[in-house]
Amino acid sequence: FTGIGRGGISTRARERTAARMAPKTSKKEDWETLNTDADARLPAAHSIAFLVNSVLLAGAPAYLFATIFDLSPEDNMPVYGGAGAVTVIVVFMALQSRAKGIRTKLLRSRGVELESTSALKLKDAGDERVKAKLKEADKQRSNINAEALSLSMAHTNALFLFVAVLFSFWIMRASSAPVNLFASSVAASVAAFLIG
């Protein structure tokens, strides 16, 4: 009973318990201060691709109305500009939200770690196998980001063009060409944003 201190626990046992508890406390603090903002953001290249895609997609109804419906761009610049601006903004937001949703689903289904947790593990990693595994997770995240980009663009573009043609030639065909252009562009943009 010589090793027993106050409370019935030996001093050595208390030191071992304290040593085991210390690393957990520091890791807990790391996890509590973990910055997860990067997990929600898409790569910057995606935003550029989405913006270019949105501008090109806004040009599709404009081209359609200038060639088929003979709606002069010079005489109807406010209609073209308004419809194009609304289309670019709404389609850009649709692409971003759809890409984030697809990326989240792919990350969950494939069991790939988020960037923030990988960065924290890499900071504490001393083993080369752990580092290699974390680099592999980074490569998988990059592939998932590329898949999310292509799937969101394909889905949004197809839906936008389908709704734009549907509105232009069937639903709004009895209206004047400027009203038809604006209504079909806005309706297709909103449908691309809401459906998915």
C-alpha atoms as one frame of an Amber mdcrd trajectory, in Angstrom:
protein
   0.000   0.000   0.000   2.979   2.313  -0.233   2.125   3.497  -3.778  -1.367
   4.629  -2.881  -1.830   8.353  -2.414  -4.937  10.321  -1.543  -8.155   8.986
  -2.928  -6.911   5.398  -3.168  -5.086   5.814  -6.520  -1.331   5.480  -6.821
   0.716   8.457  -7.964   2.046   6.509 -10.925  -1.468   5.585 -12.023  -2.487
   9.249 -11.806   0.499  10.265 -13.967  -0.360   7.633 -16.567  -3.962   8.781
 -16.621  -2.867  12.405 -16.992  -0.494  11.460 -19.819  -3.292   9.627 -21.656
  -5.687  12.501 -21.184  -3.324  15.273 -22.353  -3.166  14.307 -26.042  -6.930
  13.859 -26.189  -7.419  17.354 -24.874  -5.135  18.886 -27.504  -6.782  16.874
 -30.304 -10.168  17.868 -28.995  -9.127  21.496 -29.159  -7.893  20.979 -32.721
 -11.230  19.484 -33.717 -13.138  22.292 -32.003 -11.136  24.984 -33.815 -11.312
  23.159 -37.134 -12.098  25.492 -40.044 -14.694  23.774 -42.219 -15.309  26.703
 -44.584 -13.191  25.073 -47.282 -15.430  21.991 -47.251 -18.422  24.000 -48.475
 -16.604  25.881 -51.254 -16.162  24.671 -54.789 -12.825  25.179 -56.531 -12.374
  28.604 -58.163 -12.081  27.016 -61.599 -15.657  25.772 -61.202 -16.950  29.306
 -60.749 -15.195  30.427 -63.934 -16.582  27.435 -65.856 -20.067  28.102 -64.465
 -19.907  31.770 -65.474 -18.777  30.982 -69.035 -21.453  28.292 -69.297 -24.126
  30.699 -68.023 -23.175  33.362 -70.557 -23.214  30.858 -73.426 -26.516  29.428
 -72.255 -28.039  32.925 -72.073 -26.995  33.386 -75.691 -28.996  30.350 -76.859
 -32.461  31.958 -76.606 -31.059  35.224 -77.934 -29.714  33.424 -81.006 -32.974
  31.520 -81.384 -35.073  34.697 -81.354 -32.707  36.684 -83.579 -32.653  34.006
 -86.297 -36.016  32.239 -86.178 -38.324  34.941 -84.835 -36.476  37.841 -86.550
 -36.312  39.822 -83.305 -33.766  42.548 -84.037 -31.144  42.845 -81.257 -30.581
  46.540 -82.071 -34.241  47.466 -81.663 -34.842  45.253 -78.608 -31.619  45.677
 -76.645 -33.370  46.171 -73.244 -35.236  42.869 -73.690 -32.104  41.001 -74.752
 -30.054  42.589 -71.967 -32.638  41.985 -69.248 -33.337  38.406 -70.266 -29.608
  37.701 -70.610 -28.726  39.199 -67.214 -31.460  37.294 -65.391 -30.488  34.095
 -67.180 -26.776  34.422 -66.360 -27.418  35.103 -62.663 -30.037  32.413 -62.082
 -28.275  29.729 -64.135 -24.980  30.483 -62.344 -26.699  29.983 -58.975 -28.363
  26.800 -60.258 -25.048  25.374 -61.399 -23.372  26.117 -58.072 -26.132  24.694
 -55.903 -26.483  21.587 -58.051 -22.709  20.982 -58.071 -22.537  21.299 -54.278
 -25.398  18.847 -53.872 -23.867  16.328 -56.261 -20.456  16.652 -54.602 -21.947
  16.092 -51.148 -23.796  12.979 -52.320 -20.683  11.582 -54.000 -18.492  12.242
 -50.956 -20.967  10.446 -48.700 -21.579   7.511 -51.011 -17.872   6.885 -51.573
 -16.833   7.511 -47.975 -14.231  10.154 -48.835 -13.056  12.412 -46.020 -13.631
  16.146 -46.159 -10.694  18.450 -46.813 -10.669  19.898 -43.304 -10.451  16.528
 -41.548  -7.743  15.335 -43.933  -5.719  18.480 -43.256  -5.991  17.921 -39.516
  -4.961  14.274 -39.821  -2.076  15.200 -42.117  -0.841  17.654 -39.503  -0.649
  14.871 -36.919   0.480  12.141 -39.325   3.945  10.784 -38.825   3.536   7.565
 -40.762   4.130   7.522 -44.515   1.210   5.133 -45.054  -1.156   7.634 -43.450
   0.210  10.428 -45.614  -0.211   8.290 -48.740  -3.768   7.459 -47.737  -4.561
  11.148 -47.218  -3.072  12.029 -50.611  -5.273   9.349 -52.157  -8.309  10.935
 -50.463  -7.261  14.297 -51.934  -7.127  12.733 -55.400 -10.577  11.207 -54.879
 -11.963  14.600 -53.804 -10.506  16.156 -56.951 -12.180  13.491 -59.110 -15.471
  14.003 -57.287 -15.239  17.767 -57.887 -14.712  17.150 -61.611 -17.689  14.776
 -61.720 -19.875  17.285 -59.887 -18.858  19.990 -62.368 -19.710  17.934 -65.441
 -22.934  16.458 -64.059 -24.272  19.793 -62.847 -23.510  21.464 -66.190 -25.039
  18.641 -68.225 -28.208  18.496 -66.138 -28.691  22.267 -65.941 -27.986  22.861
 -69.634 -30.351  20.120 -70.782 -33.142  21.296 -68.495 -32.685  24.956 -69.453
 -32.723  24.271 -73.191 -35.715  21.939 -72.933 -37.801  24.474 -71.004 -36.668
  27.366 -73.245 -37.759  25.533 -76.409 -40.979  24.368 -74.745 -41.905  27.927
 -73.741 -40.741  29.536 -76.991 -42.554  27.279 -79.433 -45.571  25.998 -77.503
 -46.535  27.804 -74.306 -45.712  31.408 -75.308 -46.103  31.104 -79.106 -49.134
  33.400 -79.256 -47.364  36.276 -77.473 -45.165  38.909 -79.104 -41.526  38.013
 -79.718 -40.034  40.322 -77.023 -42.418  38.989 -74.370 -41.801  35.444 -75.556
 -38.001  35.902 -75.315 -38.094  37.344 -71.821 -40.678  34.870 -70.487 -39.030
  31.790 -71.981 -35.538  32.801 -70.801 -36.666  33.590 -67.261 -38.899  30.504
 -67.026 -36.089  28.250 -68.251 -33.662  29.805 -65.759 -36.037  29.425 -62.838
 -36.848  25.840 -63.848 -33.123  25.031 -64.024 -32.688  26.494 -60.529 -35.714
  24.871 -58.885 -35.827  21.448 -60.516 -33.044  19.137 -59.571
